[in-house]
Coordinates of C-alpha atoms in Angstrom, one line a residue:
Chain V
M1 CA -25.5 271.4 -147.6
S2 CA -27.9 269.5 -149.9
S3 CA -30.4 267.2 -148.2
I4 CA -28.8 264.1 -149.6
A5 CA -25.4 265.2 -148.3
R6 CA -26.9 265.9 -144.9
V7 CA -28.5 262.4 -144.7
A8 CA -25.3 260.7 -146.0
K9 CA -23.3 262.5 -143.3
V10 CA -25.6 261.4 -140.5
A11 CA -25.8 257.9 -141.9
N12 CA -22.0 257.6 -142.0
L13 CA -21.7 259.0 -138.5
I14 CA -24.0 256.3 -137.2
R15 CA -21.9 253.6 -139.1
E16 CA -18.7 255.1 -137.6
N17 CA -20.1 254.9 -134.1
K18 CA -20.7 251.2 -134.7
G19 CA -17.1 250.8 -135.8
Q20 CA -18.1 250.4 -139.5
P21 CA -16.4 252.2 -142.5
P22 CA -18.3 254.9 -144.4
Y23 CA -20.7 253.5 -147.0
P24 CA -19.4 254.4 -150.5
D25 CA -21.6 256.5 -152.8
I26 CA -24.8 256.9 -150.7
C27 CA -27.5 257.8 -153.3
E28 CA -31.3 258.1 -153.3
A29 CA -31.7 254.4 -154.1
T30 CA -29.6 253.3 -151.1
Q31 CA -31.6 251.0 -148.8
L32 CA -31.4 252.0 -145.2
R33 CA -31.7 248.4 -143.8
D34 CA -30.4 246.1 -146.5
Q35 CA -27.5 248.2 -147.7
L36 CA -26.5 250.5 -144.8
G37 CA -27.2 247.7 -142.4
F38 CA -29.4 249.8 -140.1
D39 CA -31.4 248.1 -137.4
S40 CA -34.3 249.7 -135.5
L41 CA -32.0 251.6 -133.1
D42 CA -29.9 252.9 -136.0
L43 CA -33.1 254.1 -137.7
A44 CA -34.3 255.8 -134.6
E45 CA -30.9 257.5 -134.2
L46 CA -31.1 258.7 -137.8
T47 CA -34.4 260.3 -137.3
V48 CA -33.5 261.9 -133.9
R49 CA -30.3 263.4 -135.4
L50 CA -32.0 264.6 -138.5
E51 CA -34.8 266.1 -136.5
S52 CA -32.4 268.2 -134.4
E53 CA -31.0 269.6 -137.7
T54 CA -34.3 269.9 -139.7
G55 CA -37.1 269.8 -137.2
V56 CA -38.7 266.8 -139.1
D57 CA -39.2 263.4 -137.5
V58 CA -38.7 261.3 -140.6
F59 CA -40.8 258.4 -139.4
V60 CA -43.8 260.3 -138.1
A61 CA -45.7 259.8 -141.4
G62 CA -44.7 256.1 -141.6
V63 CA -41.6 254.0 -142.0
V64 CA -39.4 254.6 -145.0
L65 CA -36.9 252.3 -146.7
T66 CA -34.5 254.3 -148.8
V67 CA -32.3 257.4 -148.4
G68 CA -34.3 259.1 -151.2
E69 CA -37.5 258.7 -149.1
V70 CA -35.7 260.3 -146.1
V71 CA -34.6 263.2 -148.3
Q72 CA -38.1 263.7 -149.6
R73 CA -39.5 263.8 -146.0
I74 CA -37.0 266.4 -144.8
S75 CA -37.2 268.5 -147.9
H76 CA -41.1 268.6 -148.0
D77 CA -41.7 269.9 -144.5
Chain L
M1 CA -48.0 215.5 -140.3
T2 CA -45.9 215.6 -137.1
E3 CA -46.8 218.6 -134.9
C4 CA -44.1 221.2 -135.0
F5 CA -42.9 222.7 -131.7
L6 CA -40.3 225.3 -132.8
Q7 CA -39.0 226.5 -136.1
D8 CA -37.2 229.5 -137.5
R9 CA -37.9 231.5 -140.7
A10 CA -35.8 229.7 -143.2
D11 CA -36.8 226.2 -142.0
S12 CA -33.1 225.7 -141.3
Y13 CA -34.2 224.7 -137.8
R14 CA -37.3 222.7 -137.1
C15 CA -38.1 220.7 -134.0
S16 CA -41.3 218.6 -133.7
Y17 CA -43.1 217.8 -130.5
A18 CA -42.1 214.2 -131.0
E19 CA -38.4 215.2 -131.1
L20 CA -38.9 217.4 -128.0
I21 CA -40.6 214.6 -126.1
A22 CA -37.8 212.2 -127.1
D23 CA -35.3 214.7 -125.8
L24 CA -37.2 215.2 -122.5
N25 CA -37.5 211.5 -122.0
A26 CA -33.8 210.9 -122.7
G27 CA -32.4 212.6 -119.6
P28 CA -30.8 213.0 -117.2
H29 CA -30.7 216.7 -117.9
A30 CA -28.7 219.5 -116.3
L31 CA -31.3 222.0 -115.2
P32 CA -29.6 225.3 -114.1
D33 CA -31.3 227.5 -111.5
Y34 CA -30.4 230.4 -113.8
I35 CA -31.2 229.9 -117.5
Y36 CA -28.6 231.9 -119.6
S37 CA -28.5 230.6 -123.1
S38 CA -28.6 232.1 -126.6
S39 CA -30.4 228.9 -127.9
T40 CA -34.1 229.5 -127.8
Y41 CA -34.6 225.7 -127.8
E42 CA -32.4 225.3 -124.7
V43 CA -34.3 228.0 -122.9
F44 CA -37.7 226.5 -123.7
K45 CA -36.5 223.0 -122.9
C46 CA -35.4 224.1 -119.5
C47 CA -38.7 225.9 -119.0
I48 CA -40.6 222.8 -119.8
L49 CA -38.5 220.6 -117.5
A50 CA -38.9 223.2 -114.7
L51 CA -42.7 223.1 -115.3
L52 CA -42.9 219.3 -115.4
L53 CA -40.7 218.9 -112.3
E54 CA -42.3 221.9 -110.5
R55 CA -38.9 223.6 -109.9
T56 CA -38.0 227.3 -109.6
I57 CA -35.9 228.7 -112.4
T58 CA -34.8 232.3 -113.3
L59 CA -34.6 233.5 -116.9
L60 CA -31.7 235.8 -117.9
D61 CA -31.5 237.7 -121.2
S62 CA -28.8 236.0 -123.4
D63 CA -27.4 239.5 -124.2
F64 CA -26.8 240.5 -120.6
T65 CA -23.2 241.5 -120.4
Q66 CA -20.8 240.1 -117.8
S67 CA -20.8 243.3 -115.9
E68 CA -24.6 243.5 -115.8
L69 CA -24.7 239.9 -114.5
S70 CA -22.1 240.6 -111.9
Q71 CA -24.2 243.5 -110.6
M72 CA -27.4 241.5 -110.6
L73 CA -25.9 238.3 -109.2
P74 CA -22.8 239.3 -107.2
D75 CA -22.1 235.8 -106.1
P76 CA -20.6 234.1 -109.2
R77 CA -21.6 230.7 -108.0
W78 CA -25.0 231.1 -109.7
R79 CA -23.3 229.7 -112.8
E80 CA -22.7 226.4 -111.1
Q81 CA -26.2 226.1 -109.5
S82 CA -27.6 223.3 -111.5
R83 CA -29.3 220.0 -110.8
Q84 CA -29.3 216.7 -112.7
V85 CA -33.0 216.0 -113.3
Q86 CA -34.9 213.2 -114.9
L87 CA -38.6 212.7 -115.6
N88 CA -40.2 210.2 -113.2
Q89 CA -42.3 208.7 -116.0
P90 CA -41.5 209.1 -119.7
I91 CA -44.0 211.1 -121.7
R92 CA -45.9 209.0 -124.2
D93 CA -47.2 211.6 -126.6
L94 CA -48.2 215.2 -127.1
D95 CA -51.5 214.7 -125.4
E96 CA -49.8 213.5 -122.3
L97 CA -47.2 216.3 -122.4
L98 CA -50.0 218.9 -122.5
Q99 CA -51.9 217.1 -119.7
R100 CA -48.8 217.0 -117.5
L101 CA -47.8 220.6 -118.3
R102 CA -51.3 221.9 -117.5
A103 CA -51.3 220.2 -114.1
A104 CA -47.9 221.7 -113.2
S105 CA -49.0 224.8 -111.5
A106 CA -46.4 224.8 -108.6
A107 CA -43.4 225.7 -110.7
R108 CA -42.0 229.2 -110.1
I109 CA -40.4 231.4 -112.7
G110 CA -38.1 234.4 -112.0
F111 CA -37.6 237.3 -114.3
Y112 CA -35.4 240.4 -114.2
T113 CA -36.9 243.8 -114.9
S114 CA -35.5 247.3 -115.0
G115 CA -36.8 249.6 -112.4
S116 CA -35.2 252.8 -111.3
T117 CA -32.9 251.5 -108.7
G118 CA -29.7 251.2 -110.7
T119 CA -29.8 247.4 -111.0
P120 CA -32.4 245.2 -112.7
R121 CA -34.5 243.5 -110.0
R122 CA -35.8 240.0 -109.8
V123 CA -39.5 239.2 -109.8
E124 CA -40.8 235.7 -109.1
H125 CA -44.2 234.3 -110.3
R126 CA -46.1 231.2 -109.5
L127 CA -46.8 229.4 -112.7
A128 CA -50.5 229.2 -111.7
R129 CA -50.7 233.0 -111.9
L130 CA -49.1 233.1 -115.3
M131 CA -51.4 230.4 -116.5
A132 CA -54.4 232.4 -115.6
S133 CA -54.2 234.3 -118.9
V134 CA -53.7 231.3 -121.1
Q135 CA -56.6 230.3 -123.3
F136 CA -57.1 226.5 -123.7
A137 CA -59.0 225.0 -126.6
P138 CA -58.4 222.1 -129.0
K139 CA -58.5 224.5 -132.0
H140 CA -55.3 226.2 -130.7
R141 CA -53.4 223.0 -131.5
S142 CA -53.1 224.3 -135.1
A143 CA -52.1 227.9 -134.1
V144 CA -48.7 229.1 -135.3
W145 CA -47.3 231.7 -132.9
A146 CA -44.6 234.2 -133.9
M147 CA -42.2 234.6 -130.9
A148 CA -41.5 238.3 -131.3
Y149 CA -40.6 239.0 -127.7
N150 CA -37.4 238.1 -125.9
P151 CA -38.2 234.6 -124.7
T152 CA -36.7 235.4 -121.3
H153 CA -39.0 238.3 -120.7
I154 CA -42.4 237.8 -119.1
A155 CA -44.2 238.8 -122.4
G156 CA -42.2 236.2 -124.3
F157 CA -42.8 233.6 -121.6
Q158 CA -46.6 234.2 -121.8
V159 CA -46.5 233.6 -125.5
F160 CA -44.4 230.4 -124.9
L161 CA -47.0 229.2 -122.3
Q162 CA -50.0 230.0 -124.5
A163 CA -48.4 228.0 -127.4
V164 CA -46.8 225.1 -125.5
L165 CA -49.8 224.4 -123.3
N166 CA -51.9 224.0 -126.4
G167 CA -49.4 222.1 -128.5
S168 CA -49.2 225.0 -130.9
T169 CA -46.1 225.9 -133.1
L170 CA -43.6 228.6 -132.1
V171 CA -41.7 230.5 -134.8
N172 CA -38.8 232.5 -133.5
V173 CA -38.6 236.0 -135.0
F174 CA -37.2 237.8 -132.0
G175 CA -34.5 240.3 -132.9
Q176 CA -34.9 239.9 -136.7
G177 CA -35.2 242.6 -139.3
R178 CA -38.2 243.5 -141.3
A179 CA -37.5 241.4 -144.4
Q180 CA -36.8 238.2 -142.3
V181 CA -39.9 238.7 -140.1
L182 CA -42.2 239.2 -143.1
A183 CA -40.6 236.1 -144.8
A184 CA -41.1 234.1 -141.6
L185 CA -44.7 235.1 -141.2
Q186 CA -45.5 233.9 -144.7
H187 CA -43.1 230.9 -145.0
C188 CA -44.1 229.4 -141.6
A189 CA -47.8 230.3 -142.1
V190 CA -48.0 232.2 -138.8
T191 CA -51.5 232.7 -137.5
H192 CA -50.9 234.5 -134.2
I193 CA -48.6 237.4 -133.2
S194 CA -48.0 239.1 -129.9
A195 CA -45.6 242.0 -130.0
T196 CA -44.9 245.6 -129.1
P197 CA -46.4 248.4 -131.2
T198 CA -42.8 249.1 -132.2
F199 CA -42.5 245.6 -133.7
Y200 CA -45.5 246.2 -135.9
R201 CA -44.4 249.7 -136.9
L202 CA -41.2 248.2 -138.1
L203 CA -43.1 245.9 -140.5
L204 CA -44.3 249.0 -142.4
P205 CA -44.5 250.2 -145.1
L206 CA -47.1 247.7 -146.3
D207 CA -46.0 245.4 -149.1
Q208 CA -48.9 243.1 -149.3
P209 CA -51.6 242.2 -146.8
L210 CA -51.2 239.0 -144.7
P211 CA -54.6 237.4 -144.6
G212 CA -53.3 234.3 -142.8
I213 CA -52.9 236.1 -139.5
Q214 CA -55.9 235.5 -137.3
R215 CA -54.9 237.2 -134.0
V216 CA -52.7 240.2 -133.4
S217 CA -51.9 241.3 -129.8
F218 CA -50.1 244.5 -128.7
G219 CA -48.3 245.2 -125.4
G220 CA -45.5 247.0 -123.7
E221 CA -46.2 250.4 -125.0
A222 CA -49.1 252.7 -125.5
L223 CA -51.0 251.9 -128.7
N224 CA -52.5 254.6 -131.0
D225 CA -55.4 254.5 -133.4
Q226 CA -53.1 255.4 -136.4
L227 CA -51.0 252.3 -136.0
L228 CA -54.1 250.2 -135.4
E229 CA -55.6 251.4 -138.7
Q230 CA -52.4 250.5 -140.5
M231 CA -52.4 247.1 -138.9
R232 CA -56.0 246.5 -140.0
L233 CA -54.7 246.9 -143.6
L234 CA -51.7 244.6 -143.1
F235 CA -53.7 241.9 -141.3
P236 CA -57.2 242.2 -142.8
A237 CA -58.5 238.9 -141.3
A238 CA -57.1 239.4 -137.8
Q239 CA -58.8 240.1 -134.4
F240 CA -56.9 242.7 -132.4
R241 CA -56.1 242.6 -128.7
N242 CA -54.3 245.2 -126.6
I243 CA -52.7 243.8 -123.5
Y244 CA -51.6 245.6 -120.4
A245 CA -49.0 243.5 -118.6
L246 CA -46.2 244.2 -116.1
T247 CA -43.2 242.1 -115.3
E248 CA -44.2 242.5 -111.7
A249 CA -47.8 241.2 -112.3
G250 CA -48.0 239.3 -115.6
T251 CA -50.9 240.0 -118.0
V252 CA -53.5 242.1 -116.2
L253 CA -55.9 243.7 -118.7
V254 CA -57.0 242.9 -122.3
A255 CA -58.8 245.3 -124.6
Q256 CA -60.0 245.3 -128.2
G257 CA -58.5 248.6 -129.0
E258 CA -57.1 251.6 -127.1
V259 CA -59.7 251.6 -124.3
F260 CA -59.2 249.2 -121.4
G261 CA -62.1 247.9 -119.3
I262 CA -61.8 245.7 -116.2
Q263 CA -62.8 242.1 -116.7
P264 CA -65.2 240.5 -114.2
G265 CA -63.5 239.4 -111.0
L266 CA -60.8 242.1 -111.1
E267 CA -63.0 245.1 -110.4
S268 CA -61.8 245.4 -106.8
Q269 CA -58.1 245.0 -107.7
V270 CA -57.6 247.8 -110.2
R271 CA -58.2 251.4 -109.5
V272 CA -57.2 254.8 -110.9
E273 CA -56.2 257.7 -108.6
G274 CA -54.8 261.0 -109.7
G275 CA -54.6 259.8 -113.3
E276 CA -52.4 256.9 -112.3
L277 CA -53.1 253.2 -112.5
Y278 CA -52.9 251.2 -109.2
L279 CA -52.9 247.4 -108.9
H280 CA -53.8 245.4 -105.7
A281 CA -51.0 243.4 -104.1
D282 CA -52.9 240.2 -104.9
L283 CA -52.1 240.7 -108.5
M284 CA -48.4 241.1 -108.0
G285 CA -45.6 238.5 -108.2
Q286 CA -43.2 238.1 -105.4
L287 CA -40.6 240.9 -105.5
S288 CA -37.2 240.7 -104.0
A289 CA -37.0 241.8 -100.4
A290 CA -35.6 245.3 -101.1
T291 CA -38.6 246.2 -103.2
A292 CA -41.3 244.4 -101.3
L293 CA -44.7 246.2 -101.4
A294 CA -45.1 248.6 -98.5
Q295 CA -48.8 248.8 -99.0
D296 CA -51.7 246.9 -100.5
W297 CA -51.6 248.9 -103.7
Y298 CA -48.9 249.0 -106.2
A299 CA -48.4 252.3 -108.1
T300 CA -47.7 251.3 -111.7
G301 CA -46.4 254.7 -112.7
D302 CA -48.7 254.4 -115.8
R303 CA -50.7 257.5 -116.5
V304 CA -54.2 256.9 -117.8
E305 CA -57.0 259.0 -119.3
L306 CA -60.4 258.1 -117.9
V307 CA -63.1 257.2 -120.4
S308 CA -65.7 256.4 -117.8
E309 CA -65.6 255.9 -114.0
S310 CA -68.3 253.3 -113.6
P311 CA -67.6 250.9 -115.1
L312 CA -64.0 251.8 -115.1
R313 CA -62.7 252.4 -118.6
F314 CA -59.5 254.2 -119.6
K315 CA -56.8 254.7 -122.2
L316 CA -53.2 254.2 -121.4
L317 CA -51.0 257.3 -121.9
E318 CA -47.3 257.5 -122.4
R319 CA -45.6 256.4 -119.2
T320 CA -44.1 258.8 -116.7
H321 CA -41.6 256.4 -115.0
A322 CA -38.1 257.2 -114.0
W323 CA -37.2 254.5 -116.6
I324 CA -37.3 255.0 -120.3
N325 CA -39.3 252.9 -122.8
V326 CA -37.2 252.2 -125.9
G327 CA -39.4 250.2 -128.3
G328 CA -40.9 248.2 -125.4
Y329 CA -37.6 247.7 -123.5
K330 CA -37.3 249.4 -120.1
V331 CA -34.1 251.3 -119.5
D332 CA -33.1 252.6 -116.1
P333 CA -31.2 255.9 -116.6
S334 CA -29.4 255.5 -113.3
E335 CA -27.9 252.1 -114.4
V336 CA -26.6 253.7 -117.6
E337 CA -25.3 256.7 -115.7
A338 CA -23.4 254.4 -113.4
A339 CA -21.8 252.6 -116.3
L340 CA -20.8 255.9 -117.9
C341 CA -19.3 257.3 -114.7
A342 CA -17.2 254.1 -114.3
Y343 CA -15.3 255.0 -117.5
P344 CA -12.0 256.8 -116.9
G345 CA -12.2 260.5 -117.7
V346 CA -16.0 260.7 -117.2
S347 CA -16.8 262.8 -114.1
A348 CA -20.5 263.1 -114.5
A349 CA -23.3 261.7 -116.7
R350 CA -26.9 262.6 -117.3
V351 CA -29.0 260.1 -119.3
Y352 CA -32.3 261.1 -120.9
S353 CA -34.4 260.3 -123.9
K354 CA -35.3 261.9 -127.2
P355 CA -38.8 261.1 -128.6
N356 CA -39.1 259.7 -132.1
A357 CA -41.9 258.1 -134.1
L358 CA -40.1 254.8 -134.5
L359 CA -39.1 253.5 -131.1
G360 CA -40.9 256.0 -128.9
Q361 CA -37.8 257.0 -127.1
L362 CA -34.0 256.9 -127.8
I363 CA -31.3 257.0 -125.1
C364 CA -29.0 260.1 -125.2
C365 CA -26.6 261.5 -122.6
D366 CA -24.7 264.6 -121.6
L367 CA -21.2 264.0 -120.3
V368 CA -18.8 266.0 -118.3
A369 CA -15.6 264.4 -119.4
S370 CA -12.1 265.1 -120.5
G371 CA -9.7 263.3 -122.8
I372 CA -12.3 260.8 -124.0
D373 CA -12.0 258.8 -127.2
E374 CA -15.7 258.3 -128.1
R375 CA -15.0 255.1 -130.0
A376 CA -13.2 253.5 -127.1
L377 CA -16.1 254.6 -124.8
R378 CA -18.6 253.0 -127.1
E379 CA -16.6 249.8 -127.1
Y380 CA -16.5 249.8 -123.4
L381 CA -20.3 250.4 -123.2
N382 CA -20.9 247.5 -125.6
Q383 CA -19.1 245.3 -123.2
H384 CA -21.1 246.5 -120.2
L385 CA -24.6 247.2 -121.3
Q386 CA -27.3 245.6 -123.5
S387 CA -27.3 247.5 -126.8
F388 CA -30.7 249.2 -126.3
K389 CA -29.4 250.8 -123.1
I390 CA -26.4 252.5 -124.7
P391 CA -26.7 256.2 -125.4
R392 CA -26.9 256.7 -129.2
I393 CA -26.2 260.5 -129.0
I394 CA -23.5 261.8 -126.7
H395 CA -23.2 265.5 -125.9
Y396 CA -20.2 266.9 -124.0
V397 CA -21.1 269.7 -121.6
D398 CA -19.2 271.7 -118.9
T399 CA -21.7 271.3 -116.1
F400 CA -25.3 270.2 -115.4
E401 CA -28.3 272.0 -114.3
Q402 CA -29.7 270.5 -111.1
T403 CA -33.2 270.7 -109.7
R404 CA -33.9 272.5 -106.5
T405 CA -33.7 269.3 -104.5
G406 CA -30.2 268.7 -105.9
K407 CA -31.3 265.9 -108.2
L408 CA -30.1 265.8 -111.8
K409 CA -32.6 267.4 -114.1
R410 CA -33.5 264.8 -116.8
T411 CA -35.7 266.9 -119.0

């Protein structure tokens, strides 16, 4: 699975658990807070779920704002 | 210009001290024993009335669910416990309000805090004790405080006291997202912030420095040098303070950075033993009977790393409590486990946390369950627990490992 597909899948799972529909067309420019509507608990869930799959804590090197930045973090390490 | 008491980010709400005083003078007011309101103004107005009239009130989080409330306060009559009150003498102006508030040390304020007993417990403080950490000075009249804590928690109440006893302005940013908080800090020309390290971490990445901020205080979680460095860039003109406070004791220690020392007068009331911080009973509020102190010393459960023994200086390490710290909020795993086990089809639950760089910890759980619709379970939990207590990741397992004493293994 590509990194962006992995992030999109986890992001939509988090939305689903909140009773929200999947976000259409998640791309690198998608904003985690402003577009996906993620609050701090959602962001923490995102990083914990991705860490269990990739071994990378996305926020350890600072907070990021977009899906593309998340992809960069999990692809680099 | 009229001094502003309370405002929010978009200026859609703004209340001056003159309007507050007019409201206080208007009376009679219904002053409930238990303050449970989603209006920050209502909460603060009730607090001010309780202070002026030297009453006892208890603050409840506005997002407590009905089932949390019925566990904490089994007798539903708490909702009707309310008194009609009126000020004896009207307040003429802000100076008189401040004078009367500062003299009102006999009021008592109750807070609820998560422990590890399954139900949040009540702690009551004399106002005089909470006022001990308030700094009074005429220059504070022009301070603009961001209210970043829940106003019904002790940390939020301390910010409220610091502001209102000096006639400063409060700007409500509690529970708001990054963009709104940054807009509020600039739009309302905030000068002072007191918040958890998580709150500041969520302001990153750095857009532009905020040179208007004069004072930045941290509390509720361990602070690390990395975050402090980033905050020095975000708030280039600010002085930094690290606060050690407990709901059970109020503000206890204040440091410039990571390393805490003991201020004069408290040397005999704070000690470190076996790497754990202990506070003398004199520093503690009045706990409910079931949790009264058995001894003179209260074990905080906070692990520390000694920097020097004499004078006593130490760094706070991550906590090793039974409860879990989620971005500065205490979560009692046994309370969450009880809520999970009350759901039909769940036969056992184990609540634990996963570390992460954003909130410190995140609540997760393992469930032994059959025939569960997870969405329905989540809806049920939303109705029964505050959102930060709800497990974000649920694993289904066949059975649990237990420790040798028969307790659930949490790690």
